[in-house]
Coordinates of C-alpha atoms in Angstrom, one line a residue:
Chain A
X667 CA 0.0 0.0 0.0
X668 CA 1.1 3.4 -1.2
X669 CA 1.5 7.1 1.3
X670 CA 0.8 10.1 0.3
X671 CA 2.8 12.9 1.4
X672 CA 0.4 13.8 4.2
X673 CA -0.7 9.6 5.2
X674 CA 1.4 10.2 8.6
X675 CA -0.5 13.4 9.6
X676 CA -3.7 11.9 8.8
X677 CA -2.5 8.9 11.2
X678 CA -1.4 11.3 14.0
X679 CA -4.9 13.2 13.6
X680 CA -6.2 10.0 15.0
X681 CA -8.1 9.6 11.2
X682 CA -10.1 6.0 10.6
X683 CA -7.4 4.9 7.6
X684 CA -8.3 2.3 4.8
X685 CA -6.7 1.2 1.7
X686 CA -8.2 3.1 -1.7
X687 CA -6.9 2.7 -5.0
X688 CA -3.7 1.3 -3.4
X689 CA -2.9 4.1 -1.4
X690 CA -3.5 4.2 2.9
X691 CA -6.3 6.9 2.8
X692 CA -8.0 8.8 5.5
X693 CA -12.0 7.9 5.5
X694 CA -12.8 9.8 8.5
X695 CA -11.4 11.9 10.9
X696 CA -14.6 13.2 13.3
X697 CA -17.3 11.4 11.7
X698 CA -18.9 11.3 7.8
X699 CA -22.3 13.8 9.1
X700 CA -19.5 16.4 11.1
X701 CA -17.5 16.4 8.6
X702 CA -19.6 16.2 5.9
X703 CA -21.5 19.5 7.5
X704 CA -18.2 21.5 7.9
X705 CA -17.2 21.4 3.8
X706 CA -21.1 22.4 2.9
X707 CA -21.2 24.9 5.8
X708 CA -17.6 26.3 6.8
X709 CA -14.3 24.7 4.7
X710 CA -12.6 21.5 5.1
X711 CA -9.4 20.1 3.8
X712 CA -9.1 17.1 1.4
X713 CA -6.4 15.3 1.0
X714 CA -6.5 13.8 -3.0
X715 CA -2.9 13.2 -3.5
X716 CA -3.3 9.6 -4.9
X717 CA -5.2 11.0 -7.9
X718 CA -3.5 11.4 -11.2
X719 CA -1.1 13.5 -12.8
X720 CA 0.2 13.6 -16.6
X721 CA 1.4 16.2 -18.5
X722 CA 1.6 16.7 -22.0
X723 CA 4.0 19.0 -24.1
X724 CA 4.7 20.0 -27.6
X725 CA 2.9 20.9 -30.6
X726 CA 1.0 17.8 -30.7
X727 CA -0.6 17.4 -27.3
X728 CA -3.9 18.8 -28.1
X729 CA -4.8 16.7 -31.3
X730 CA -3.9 13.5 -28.7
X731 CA -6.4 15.4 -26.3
X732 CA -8.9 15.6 -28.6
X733 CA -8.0 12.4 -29.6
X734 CA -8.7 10.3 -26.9
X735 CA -11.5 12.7 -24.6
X736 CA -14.6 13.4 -25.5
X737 CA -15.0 17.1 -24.9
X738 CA -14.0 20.2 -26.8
X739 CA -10.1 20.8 -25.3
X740 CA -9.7 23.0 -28.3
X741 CA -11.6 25.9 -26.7
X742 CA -9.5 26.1 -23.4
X743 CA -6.9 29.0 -23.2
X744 CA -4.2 28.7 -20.8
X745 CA -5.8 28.7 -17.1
X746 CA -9.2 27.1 -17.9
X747 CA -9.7 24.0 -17.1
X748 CA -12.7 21.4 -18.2
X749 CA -14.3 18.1 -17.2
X750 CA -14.5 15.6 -20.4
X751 CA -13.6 11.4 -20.3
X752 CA -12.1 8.8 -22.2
X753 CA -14.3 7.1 -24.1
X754 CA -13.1 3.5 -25.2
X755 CA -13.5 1.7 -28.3
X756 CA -16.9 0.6 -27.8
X757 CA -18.6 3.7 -26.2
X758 CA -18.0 2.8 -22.5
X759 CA -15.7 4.8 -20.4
X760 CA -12.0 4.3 -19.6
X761 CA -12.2 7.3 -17.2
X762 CA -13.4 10.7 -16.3
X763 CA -10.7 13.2 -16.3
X764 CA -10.2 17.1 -16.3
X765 CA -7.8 18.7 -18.6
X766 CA -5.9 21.7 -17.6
X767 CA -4.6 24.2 -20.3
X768 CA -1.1 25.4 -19.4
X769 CA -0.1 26.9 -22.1
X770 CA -2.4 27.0 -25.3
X771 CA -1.3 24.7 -27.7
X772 CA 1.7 23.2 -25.7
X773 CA 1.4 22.2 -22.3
X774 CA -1.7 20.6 -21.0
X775 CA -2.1 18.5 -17.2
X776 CA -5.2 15.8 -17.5
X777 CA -6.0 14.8 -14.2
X778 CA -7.2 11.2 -13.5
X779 CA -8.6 8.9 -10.6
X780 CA -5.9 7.2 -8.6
X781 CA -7.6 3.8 -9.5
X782 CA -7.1 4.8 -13.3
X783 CA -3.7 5.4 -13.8
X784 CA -1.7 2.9 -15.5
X785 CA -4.7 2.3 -17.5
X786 CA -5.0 5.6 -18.2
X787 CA -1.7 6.0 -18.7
X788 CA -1.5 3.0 -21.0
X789 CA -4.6 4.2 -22.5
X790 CA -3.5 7.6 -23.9
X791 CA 0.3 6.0 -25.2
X792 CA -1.7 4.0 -27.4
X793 CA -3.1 6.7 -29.4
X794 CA -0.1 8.8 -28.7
X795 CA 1.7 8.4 -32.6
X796 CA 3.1 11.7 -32.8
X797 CA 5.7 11.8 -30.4
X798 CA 4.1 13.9 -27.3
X799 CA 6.1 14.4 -24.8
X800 CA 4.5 12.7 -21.9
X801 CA 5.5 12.4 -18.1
X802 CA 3.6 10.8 -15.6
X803 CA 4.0 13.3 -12.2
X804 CA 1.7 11.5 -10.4
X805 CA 4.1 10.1 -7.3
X806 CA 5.4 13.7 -6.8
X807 CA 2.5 16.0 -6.5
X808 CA 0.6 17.0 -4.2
X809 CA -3.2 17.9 -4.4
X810 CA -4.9 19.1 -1.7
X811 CA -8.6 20.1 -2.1
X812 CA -9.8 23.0 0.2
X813 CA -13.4 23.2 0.2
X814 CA -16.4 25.2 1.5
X815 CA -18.1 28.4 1.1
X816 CA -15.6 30.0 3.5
X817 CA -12.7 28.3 1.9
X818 CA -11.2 31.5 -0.7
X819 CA -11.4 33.8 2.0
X820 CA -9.4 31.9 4.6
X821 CA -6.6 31.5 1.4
X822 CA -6.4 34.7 -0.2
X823 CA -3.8 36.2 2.4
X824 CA -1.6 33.3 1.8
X825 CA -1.0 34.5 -1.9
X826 CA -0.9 36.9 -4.3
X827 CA -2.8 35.4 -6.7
X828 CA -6.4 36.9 -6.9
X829 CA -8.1 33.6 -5.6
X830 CA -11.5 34.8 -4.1
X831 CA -12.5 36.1 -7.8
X832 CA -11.2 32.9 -10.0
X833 CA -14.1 31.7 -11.9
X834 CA -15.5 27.9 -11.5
X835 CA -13.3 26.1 -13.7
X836 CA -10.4 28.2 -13.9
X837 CA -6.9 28.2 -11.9
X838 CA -4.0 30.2 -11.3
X839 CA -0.4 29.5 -10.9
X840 CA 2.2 31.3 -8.5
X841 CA 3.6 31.2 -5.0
X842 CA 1.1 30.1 -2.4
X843 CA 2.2 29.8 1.8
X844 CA 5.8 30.7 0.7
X845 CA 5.9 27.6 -1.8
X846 CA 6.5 28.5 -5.4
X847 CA 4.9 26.7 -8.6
X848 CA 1.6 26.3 -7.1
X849 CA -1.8 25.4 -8.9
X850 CA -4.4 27.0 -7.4
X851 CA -7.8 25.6 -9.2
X852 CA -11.7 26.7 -8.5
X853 CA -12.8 23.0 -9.0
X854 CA -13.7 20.0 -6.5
X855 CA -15.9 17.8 -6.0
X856 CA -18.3 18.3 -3.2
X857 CA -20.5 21.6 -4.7
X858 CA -19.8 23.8 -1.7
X859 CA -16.9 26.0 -3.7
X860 CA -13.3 26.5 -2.9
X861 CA -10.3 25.3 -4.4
X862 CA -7.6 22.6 -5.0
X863 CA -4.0 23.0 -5.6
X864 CA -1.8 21.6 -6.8
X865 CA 2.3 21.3 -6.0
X866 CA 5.3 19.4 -6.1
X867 CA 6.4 17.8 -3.0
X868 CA 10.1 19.1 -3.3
X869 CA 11.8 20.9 -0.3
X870 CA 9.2 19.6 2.4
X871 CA 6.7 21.6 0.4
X872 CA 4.0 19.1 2.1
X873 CA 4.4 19.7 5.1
X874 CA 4.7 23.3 4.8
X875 CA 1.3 23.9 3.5
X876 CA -0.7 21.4 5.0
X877 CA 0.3 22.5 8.3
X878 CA -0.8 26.2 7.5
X879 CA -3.5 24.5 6.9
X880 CA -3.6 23.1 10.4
X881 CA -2.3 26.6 11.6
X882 CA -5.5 28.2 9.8
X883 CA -7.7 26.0 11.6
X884 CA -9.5 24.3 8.5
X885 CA -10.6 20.9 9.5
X886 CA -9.3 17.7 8.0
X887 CA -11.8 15.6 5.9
X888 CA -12.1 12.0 5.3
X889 CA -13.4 10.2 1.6
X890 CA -16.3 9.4 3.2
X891 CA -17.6 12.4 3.5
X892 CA -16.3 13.6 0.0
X893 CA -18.4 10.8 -1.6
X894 CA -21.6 12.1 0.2
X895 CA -21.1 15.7 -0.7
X896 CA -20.6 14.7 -4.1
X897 CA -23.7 12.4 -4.4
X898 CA -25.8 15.3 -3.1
X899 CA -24.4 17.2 -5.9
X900 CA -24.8 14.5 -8.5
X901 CA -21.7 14.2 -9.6
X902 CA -20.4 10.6 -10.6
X903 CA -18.1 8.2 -9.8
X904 CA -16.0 6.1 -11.9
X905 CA -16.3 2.7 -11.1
X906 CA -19.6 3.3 -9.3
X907 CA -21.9 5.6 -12.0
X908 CA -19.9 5.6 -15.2
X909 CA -17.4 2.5 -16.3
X910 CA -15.7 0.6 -18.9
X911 CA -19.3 -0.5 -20.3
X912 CA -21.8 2.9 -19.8
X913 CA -21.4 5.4 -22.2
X914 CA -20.9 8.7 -21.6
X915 CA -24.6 9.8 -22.9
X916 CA -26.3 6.9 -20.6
X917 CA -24.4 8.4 -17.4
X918 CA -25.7 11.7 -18.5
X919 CA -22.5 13.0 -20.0
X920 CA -23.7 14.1 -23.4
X921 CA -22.7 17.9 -22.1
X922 CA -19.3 17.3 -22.4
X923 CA -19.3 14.9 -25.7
X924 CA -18.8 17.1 -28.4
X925 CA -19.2 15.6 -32.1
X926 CA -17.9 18.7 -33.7
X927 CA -14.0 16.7 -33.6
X928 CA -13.1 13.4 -34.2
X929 CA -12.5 10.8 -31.5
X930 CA -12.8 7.5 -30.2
X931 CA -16.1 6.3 -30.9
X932 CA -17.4 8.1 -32.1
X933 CA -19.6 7.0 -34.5
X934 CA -20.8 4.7 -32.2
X935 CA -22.1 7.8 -30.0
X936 CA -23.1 9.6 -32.9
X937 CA -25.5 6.8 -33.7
X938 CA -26.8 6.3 -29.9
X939 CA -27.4 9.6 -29.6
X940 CA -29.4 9.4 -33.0
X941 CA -31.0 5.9 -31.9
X942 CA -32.1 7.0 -28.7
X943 CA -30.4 5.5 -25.5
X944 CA -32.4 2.5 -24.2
X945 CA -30.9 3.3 -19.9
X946 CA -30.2 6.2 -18.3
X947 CA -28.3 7.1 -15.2
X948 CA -30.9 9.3 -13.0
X949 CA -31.2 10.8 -9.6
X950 CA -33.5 9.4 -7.3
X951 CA -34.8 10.2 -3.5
X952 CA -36.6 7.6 -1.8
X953 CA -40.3 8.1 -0.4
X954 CA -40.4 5.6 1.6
X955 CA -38.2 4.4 4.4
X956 CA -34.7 2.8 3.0
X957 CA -31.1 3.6 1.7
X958 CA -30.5 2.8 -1.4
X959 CA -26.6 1.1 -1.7
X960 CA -24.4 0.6 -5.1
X961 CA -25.8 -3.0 -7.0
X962 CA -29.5 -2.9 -5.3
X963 CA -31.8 -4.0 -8.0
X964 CA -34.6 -1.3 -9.3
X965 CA -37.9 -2.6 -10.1
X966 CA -41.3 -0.8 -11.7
X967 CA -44.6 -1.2 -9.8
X968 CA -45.0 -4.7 -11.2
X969 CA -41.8 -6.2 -9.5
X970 CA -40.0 -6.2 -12.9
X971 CA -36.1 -5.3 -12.5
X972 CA -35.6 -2.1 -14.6
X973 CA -32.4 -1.1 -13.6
X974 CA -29.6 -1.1 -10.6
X975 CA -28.6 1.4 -8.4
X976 CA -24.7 2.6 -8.9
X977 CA -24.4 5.2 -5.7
X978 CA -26.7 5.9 -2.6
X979 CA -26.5 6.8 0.6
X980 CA -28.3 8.9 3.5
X981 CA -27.7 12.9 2.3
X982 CA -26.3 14.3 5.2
X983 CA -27.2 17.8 4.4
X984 CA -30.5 16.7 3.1
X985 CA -31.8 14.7 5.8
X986 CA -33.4 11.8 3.2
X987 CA -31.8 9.1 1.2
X988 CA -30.7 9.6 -1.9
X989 CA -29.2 7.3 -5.2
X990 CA -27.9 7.5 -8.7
X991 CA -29.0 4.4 -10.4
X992 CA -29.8 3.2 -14.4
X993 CA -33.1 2.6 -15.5
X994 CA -34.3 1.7 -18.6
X995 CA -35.4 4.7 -20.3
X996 CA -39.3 4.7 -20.2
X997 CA -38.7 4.8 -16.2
X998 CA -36.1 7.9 -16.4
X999 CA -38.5 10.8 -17.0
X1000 CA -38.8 13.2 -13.3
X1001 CA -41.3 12.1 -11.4
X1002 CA -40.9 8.8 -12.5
X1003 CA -42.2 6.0 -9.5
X1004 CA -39.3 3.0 -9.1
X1005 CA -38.9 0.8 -6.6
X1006 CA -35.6 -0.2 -5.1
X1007 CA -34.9 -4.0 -3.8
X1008 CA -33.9 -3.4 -0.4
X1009 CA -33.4 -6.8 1.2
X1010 CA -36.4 -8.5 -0.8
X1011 CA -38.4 -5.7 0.0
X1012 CA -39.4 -2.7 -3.0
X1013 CA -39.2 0.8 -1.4
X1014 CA -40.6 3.5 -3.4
X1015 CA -38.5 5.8 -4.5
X1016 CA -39.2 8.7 -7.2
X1017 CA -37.1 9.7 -9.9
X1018 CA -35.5 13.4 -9.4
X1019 CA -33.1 15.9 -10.8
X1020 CA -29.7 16.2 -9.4
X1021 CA -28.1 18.6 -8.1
X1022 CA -30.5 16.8 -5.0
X1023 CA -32.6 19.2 -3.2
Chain B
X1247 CA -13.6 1.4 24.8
X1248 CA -15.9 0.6 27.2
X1249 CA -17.1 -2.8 27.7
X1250 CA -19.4 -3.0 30.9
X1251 CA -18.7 -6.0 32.9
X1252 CA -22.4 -6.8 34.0
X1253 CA -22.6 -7.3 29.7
X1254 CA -22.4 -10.5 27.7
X1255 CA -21.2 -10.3 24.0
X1256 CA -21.1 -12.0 21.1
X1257 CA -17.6 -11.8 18.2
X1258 CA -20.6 -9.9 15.7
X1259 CA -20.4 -7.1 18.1
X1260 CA -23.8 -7.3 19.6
X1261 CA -24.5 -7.0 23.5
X1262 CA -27.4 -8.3 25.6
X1263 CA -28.4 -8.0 29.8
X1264 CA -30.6 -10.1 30.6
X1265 CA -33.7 -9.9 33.4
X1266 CA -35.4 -13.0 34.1
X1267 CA -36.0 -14.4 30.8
X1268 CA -36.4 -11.2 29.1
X1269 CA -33.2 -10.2 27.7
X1270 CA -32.3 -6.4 25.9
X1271 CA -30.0 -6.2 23.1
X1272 CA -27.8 -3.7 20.9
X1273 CA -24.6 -3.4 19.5
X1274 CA -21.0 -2.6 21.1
X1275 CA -19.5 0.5 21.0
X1276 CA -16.7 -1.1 19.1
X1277 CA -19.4 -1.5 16.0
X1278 CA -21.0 1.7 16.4
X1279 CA -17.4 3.5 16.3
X1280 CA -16.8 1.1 13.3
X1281 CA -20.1 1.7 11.3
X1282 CA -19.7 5.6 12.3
X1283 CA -23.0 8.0 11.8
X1284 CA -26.3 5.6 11.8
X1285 CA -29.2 6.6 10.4
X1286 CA -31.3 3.9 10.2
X1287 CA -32.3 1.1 12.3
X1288 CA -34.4 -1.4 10.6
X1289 CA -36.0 -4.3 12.3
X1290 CA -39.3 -6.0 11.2
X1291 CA -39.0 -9.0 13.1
X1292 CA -41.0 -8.8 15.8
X1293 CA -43.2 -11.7 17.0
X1294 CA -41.0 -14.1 15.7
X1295 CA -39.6 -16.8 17.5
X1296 CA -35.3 -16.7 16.0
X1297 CA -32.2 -18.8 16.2
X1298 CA -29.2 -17.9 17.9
X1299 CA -26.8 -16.1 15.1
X1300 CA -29.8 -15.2 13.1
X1301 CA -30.7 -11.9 11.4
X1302 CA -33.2 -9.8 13.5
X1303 CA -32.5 -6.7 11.6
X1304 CA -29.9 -4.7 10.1
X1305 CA -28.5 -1.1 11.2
X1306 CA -27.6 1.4 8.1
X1307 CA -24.6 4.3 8.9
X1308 CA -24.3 6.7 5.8
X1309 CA -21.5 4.8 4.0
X1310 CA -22.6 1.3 5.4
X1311 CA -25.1 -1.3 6.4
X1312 CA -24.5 -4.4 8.9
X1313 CA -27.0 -7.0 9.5
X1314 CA -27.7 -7.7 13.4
X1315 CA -27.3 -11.1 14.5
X1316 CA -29.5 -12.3 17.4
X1317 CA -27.2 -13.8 20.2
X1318 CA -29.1 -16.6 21.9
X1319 CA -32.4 -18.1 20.5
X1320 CA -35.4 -16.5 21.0
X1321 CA -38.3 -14.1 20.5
X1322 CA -38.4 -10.7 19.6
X1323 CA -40.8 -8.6 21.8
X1324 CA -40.3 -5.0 21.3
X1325 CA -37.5 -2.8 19.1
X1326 CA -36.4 0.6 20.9
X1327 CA -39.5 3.3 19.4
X1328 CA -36.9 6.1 20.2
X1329 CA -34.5 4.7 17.0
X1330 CA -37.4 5.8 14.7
X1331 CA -37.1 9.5 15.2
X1332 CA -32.9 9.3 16.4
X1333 CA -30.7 6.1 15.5
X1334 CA -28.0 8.2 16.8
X1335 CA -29.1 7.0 19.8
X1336 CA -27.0 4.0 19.1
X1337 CA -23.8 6.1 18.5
X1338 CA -24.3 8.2 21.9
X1339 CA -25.1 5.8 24.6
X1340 CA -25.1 1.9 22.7
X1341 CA -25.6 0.5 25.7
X1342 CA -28.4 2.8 27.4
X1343 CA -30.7 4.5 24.8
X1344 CA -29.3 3.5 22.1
X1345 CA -30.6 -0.4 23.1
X1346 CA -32.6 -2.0 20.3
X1347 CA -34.4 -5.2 20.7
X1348 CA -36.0 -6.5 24.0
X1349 CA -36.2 -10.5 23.4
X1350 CA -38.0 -13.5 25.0
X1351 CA -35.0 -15.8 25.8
X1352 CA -35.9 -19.3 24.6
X1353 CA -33.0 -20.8 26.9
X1354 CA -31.6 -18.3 29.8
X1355 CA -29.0 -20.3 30.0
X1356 CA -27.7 -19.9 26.5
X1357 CA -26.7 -16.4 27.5
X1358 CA -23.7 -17.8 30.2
X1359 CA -21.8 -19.1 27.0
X1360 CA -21.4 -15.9 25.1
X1361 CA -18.3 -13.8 25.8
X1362 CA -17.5 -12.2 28.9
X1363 CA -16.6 -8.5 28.7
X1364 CA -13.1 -8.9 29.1
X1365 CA -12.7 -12.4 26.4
X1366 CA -14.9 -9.8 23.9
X1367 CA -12.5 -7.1 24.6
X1368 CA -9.5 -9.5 23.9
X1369 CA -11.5 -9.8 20.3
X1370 CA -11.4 -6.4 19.8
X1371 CA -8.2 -5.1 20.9

């Protein structure tokens, strides 16, 4: 099992530690509904170091972005970022991804899920026939998600980069708590704003700005709590949502698939999208009492299976339970009534839009 | 952790007292800690007359559910009404409010071959 740079302060915090992805992770700290409260309320601090890192560099990089995602890379200007996947031979997904725009034309970073990398890794190599430059940076940085609605404002004094105004989606790069070369990016994943950044562990860079962290009082956060948050905001989860075998317009990706470039597969989207999809990955509350888990079954009224539930859980912030699941599409409309297979028993539940309410 | 001494437990992590033939059950404070926030306690099973190690419900935390095993034979009389409204009951005080079954004990004496407080605390530690 791998560390991150920060696995021995998690330890010493006294953090609940499992293995994810190969790498000893913190999953809680005070508890999932404390913490979970404190990102969508205050700020909390993430540690996402085992995610992914590559960057690409030269004049080819973007066609072998365009290549092998799905959305439009050609409109990002350096400092924008964007969400797209890899879409595999067949129309499934290798992985979700976002690509960051270092310099237009020449230096990109695609950021992938710590589970993903080799494949990922192996995945874009194979397309890569032009010779772009390619280095996996993964082992050596750091990326640290602060999150929360108070989460700019407790950062801006640490830099001079104008962090409080950088638009969703956007990032900056300069010297942050004294460390130099610092990516400083308004994304994450748990809908409650705030940043992640980004920076090489070189000259005990870690422990520098993690315990300015400490220093600044912004509580550590375990994964559990990150995959609530993001559930509540509907955001999905490879492995869980979106895989090797859903395509990117049954998990409800077709935002970010762009048939205006070429890519892989896509014909095969072009002509689902044209066909129709037949499932559909939608939001769903339950009505009556239950908690919908990943693989529960999803039946209609009549006790026929419809579909299967890929994320649920009990939305802290919502105070009701909550699920993404796949239904065949005649069930996907809002409003729809489904039942979920909760131990032999079908709980209604009705079909919803995400972000939940 | 605390692991009373007046308490009998079983290696699933459940707990029961008993009174006469009438015992009360719940789960440690090892396998709330482990299970973390619970929202939901979910037991349909009473009136019915269960094995020792069978399931008489199942307790759901945010990222987790665990069924409960029952730990003597018997028959399940009442499930704690509080849990409805506040399963955190179970994380605060697991072995005062946070009780969840009250069970007619088939055999009392089943109950003296369960694990003492400190041979359950050896499993544990």
């Amino acid at each position: 099992m791998k560390n991150t740079p920060f696995t021995e302060k998690h330890i010493a915090l006294g953090a609940k530690m499992a293995e994810f992805a190969g790498y000893n992770m913190p999953i809680s700290y005070t508890g999932i509904n404390d913490e979970h409260a404190s990102v969508r309320n205050n700020v909390g601090i993430f540690d996402v170091s085992h995610m992914g890192e590559f960057m690409l560099k030269g004049e080819h990089a973007l066609d072998l972005i365009q290549r092998v995602t799905s959305n439009d890379a050609s409109k990002l200007t350096a400092g924008k970022a964007q969400y797209s996947c890899f879409p595999n031979e067949e129309g499934g997904i290798v992985d979700d991804l976002i690509v960051y725009c270092i310099e237009e034309n020449k230096v990109y970073m695609l950021v992938v899920n710590a589970s993903n990398i080799e494949k990922d890794w192996n995945w874009v190599n194979r397309y890569n026939v032009n010779n772009v430059e390619m280095h996996n940076i993964s082992d050596r940085t750091c990326l640290l998600a602060i999150q929360g609605p108070n989460a700019t404002k407790l950062l801006q004094p640490l830099t001079d980069m104008d962090i409080m105004n950088l638009k969703y989606y956007t990032f900056s790069k300069g010297k942050f708590a004294g460390i130099d070369n610092v990516v400083v990016s308004a994304t994450g994943y748990t809908g409650a704003g705030g940043v992640e950044i980004y920076f090489e562990n070189s000259d005990g860079a870690a422990d520098i700005i993690w315990d300015k962290m400490m220093e600044l009082g912004i509580k550590p956060i375990g994964l559990a709590a990150r995959d609530t948050l993001r559930l509540e905001m509907g955001f999905c989860l490879y492995g869980n949502d979106i895989d090797d075998t859903t395509s990117p317009l049954e998990g409800g990706l077709g935002w970010i698939t762009k048939f205006t470039k070429e890519f892989t597969a896509k014909a095969i989207l072009e002509k689902q999208k044209l066909d129709g999809i037949k499932r559909k990955l939608v939001g769903f509350e339950m009505v009556d009492r239950g908690i919908p888990r990943h693989d529960y079954i999803i039946k209609d009224a009549t006790g026929d299976i419809i579909g299967k539930v890929t994320s649920g859980t009990q939305a802290p912030s919502l105070g009701k339970a909550i699920g993404l699941g796949y239904v065949a599409i005649a069930h996907a409309a809002l409003d729809s009534e489904i039942f979920i297979d909760i131990r032999n028993s079908l709980v209604k539940a009705k079909v919803v839009k995400a972000p939940f309410a | 952790m605390n692991f009373p001494a007046n308490l009998r437990y079983t290696k699933d992590h459940e707990w029961i007292s008993l009174e006469g033939n009438t015992a009360t059950i719940g789960i440690t404070e090892f396998a709330q800690s482990e299970l973390g926030d619970i929202v939901y306690v979910d037991i349909n099973t009473i009136g019915k007359a269960l094995n020792a190690e069978e399931v008489f419900g199942t307790v759901e935390a945010v990222k987790t559910v665990s069924d409960l095993f029952l730990p003597v034979a018997g028959t399940v009389l009442e499930v704690n009404p509080a849990l409805e409204k506040a399963p955190e009951l179970v994380n605060n005080d697991p072995y005062g409010d946070g009780w969840m079954v009250k069970v007619e004990v088939s055999n009392p004496a089943d109950v003296d071959g369960l694990l003492t407080s400190e041979a359950y605390t050896s499993l544990v530690g």
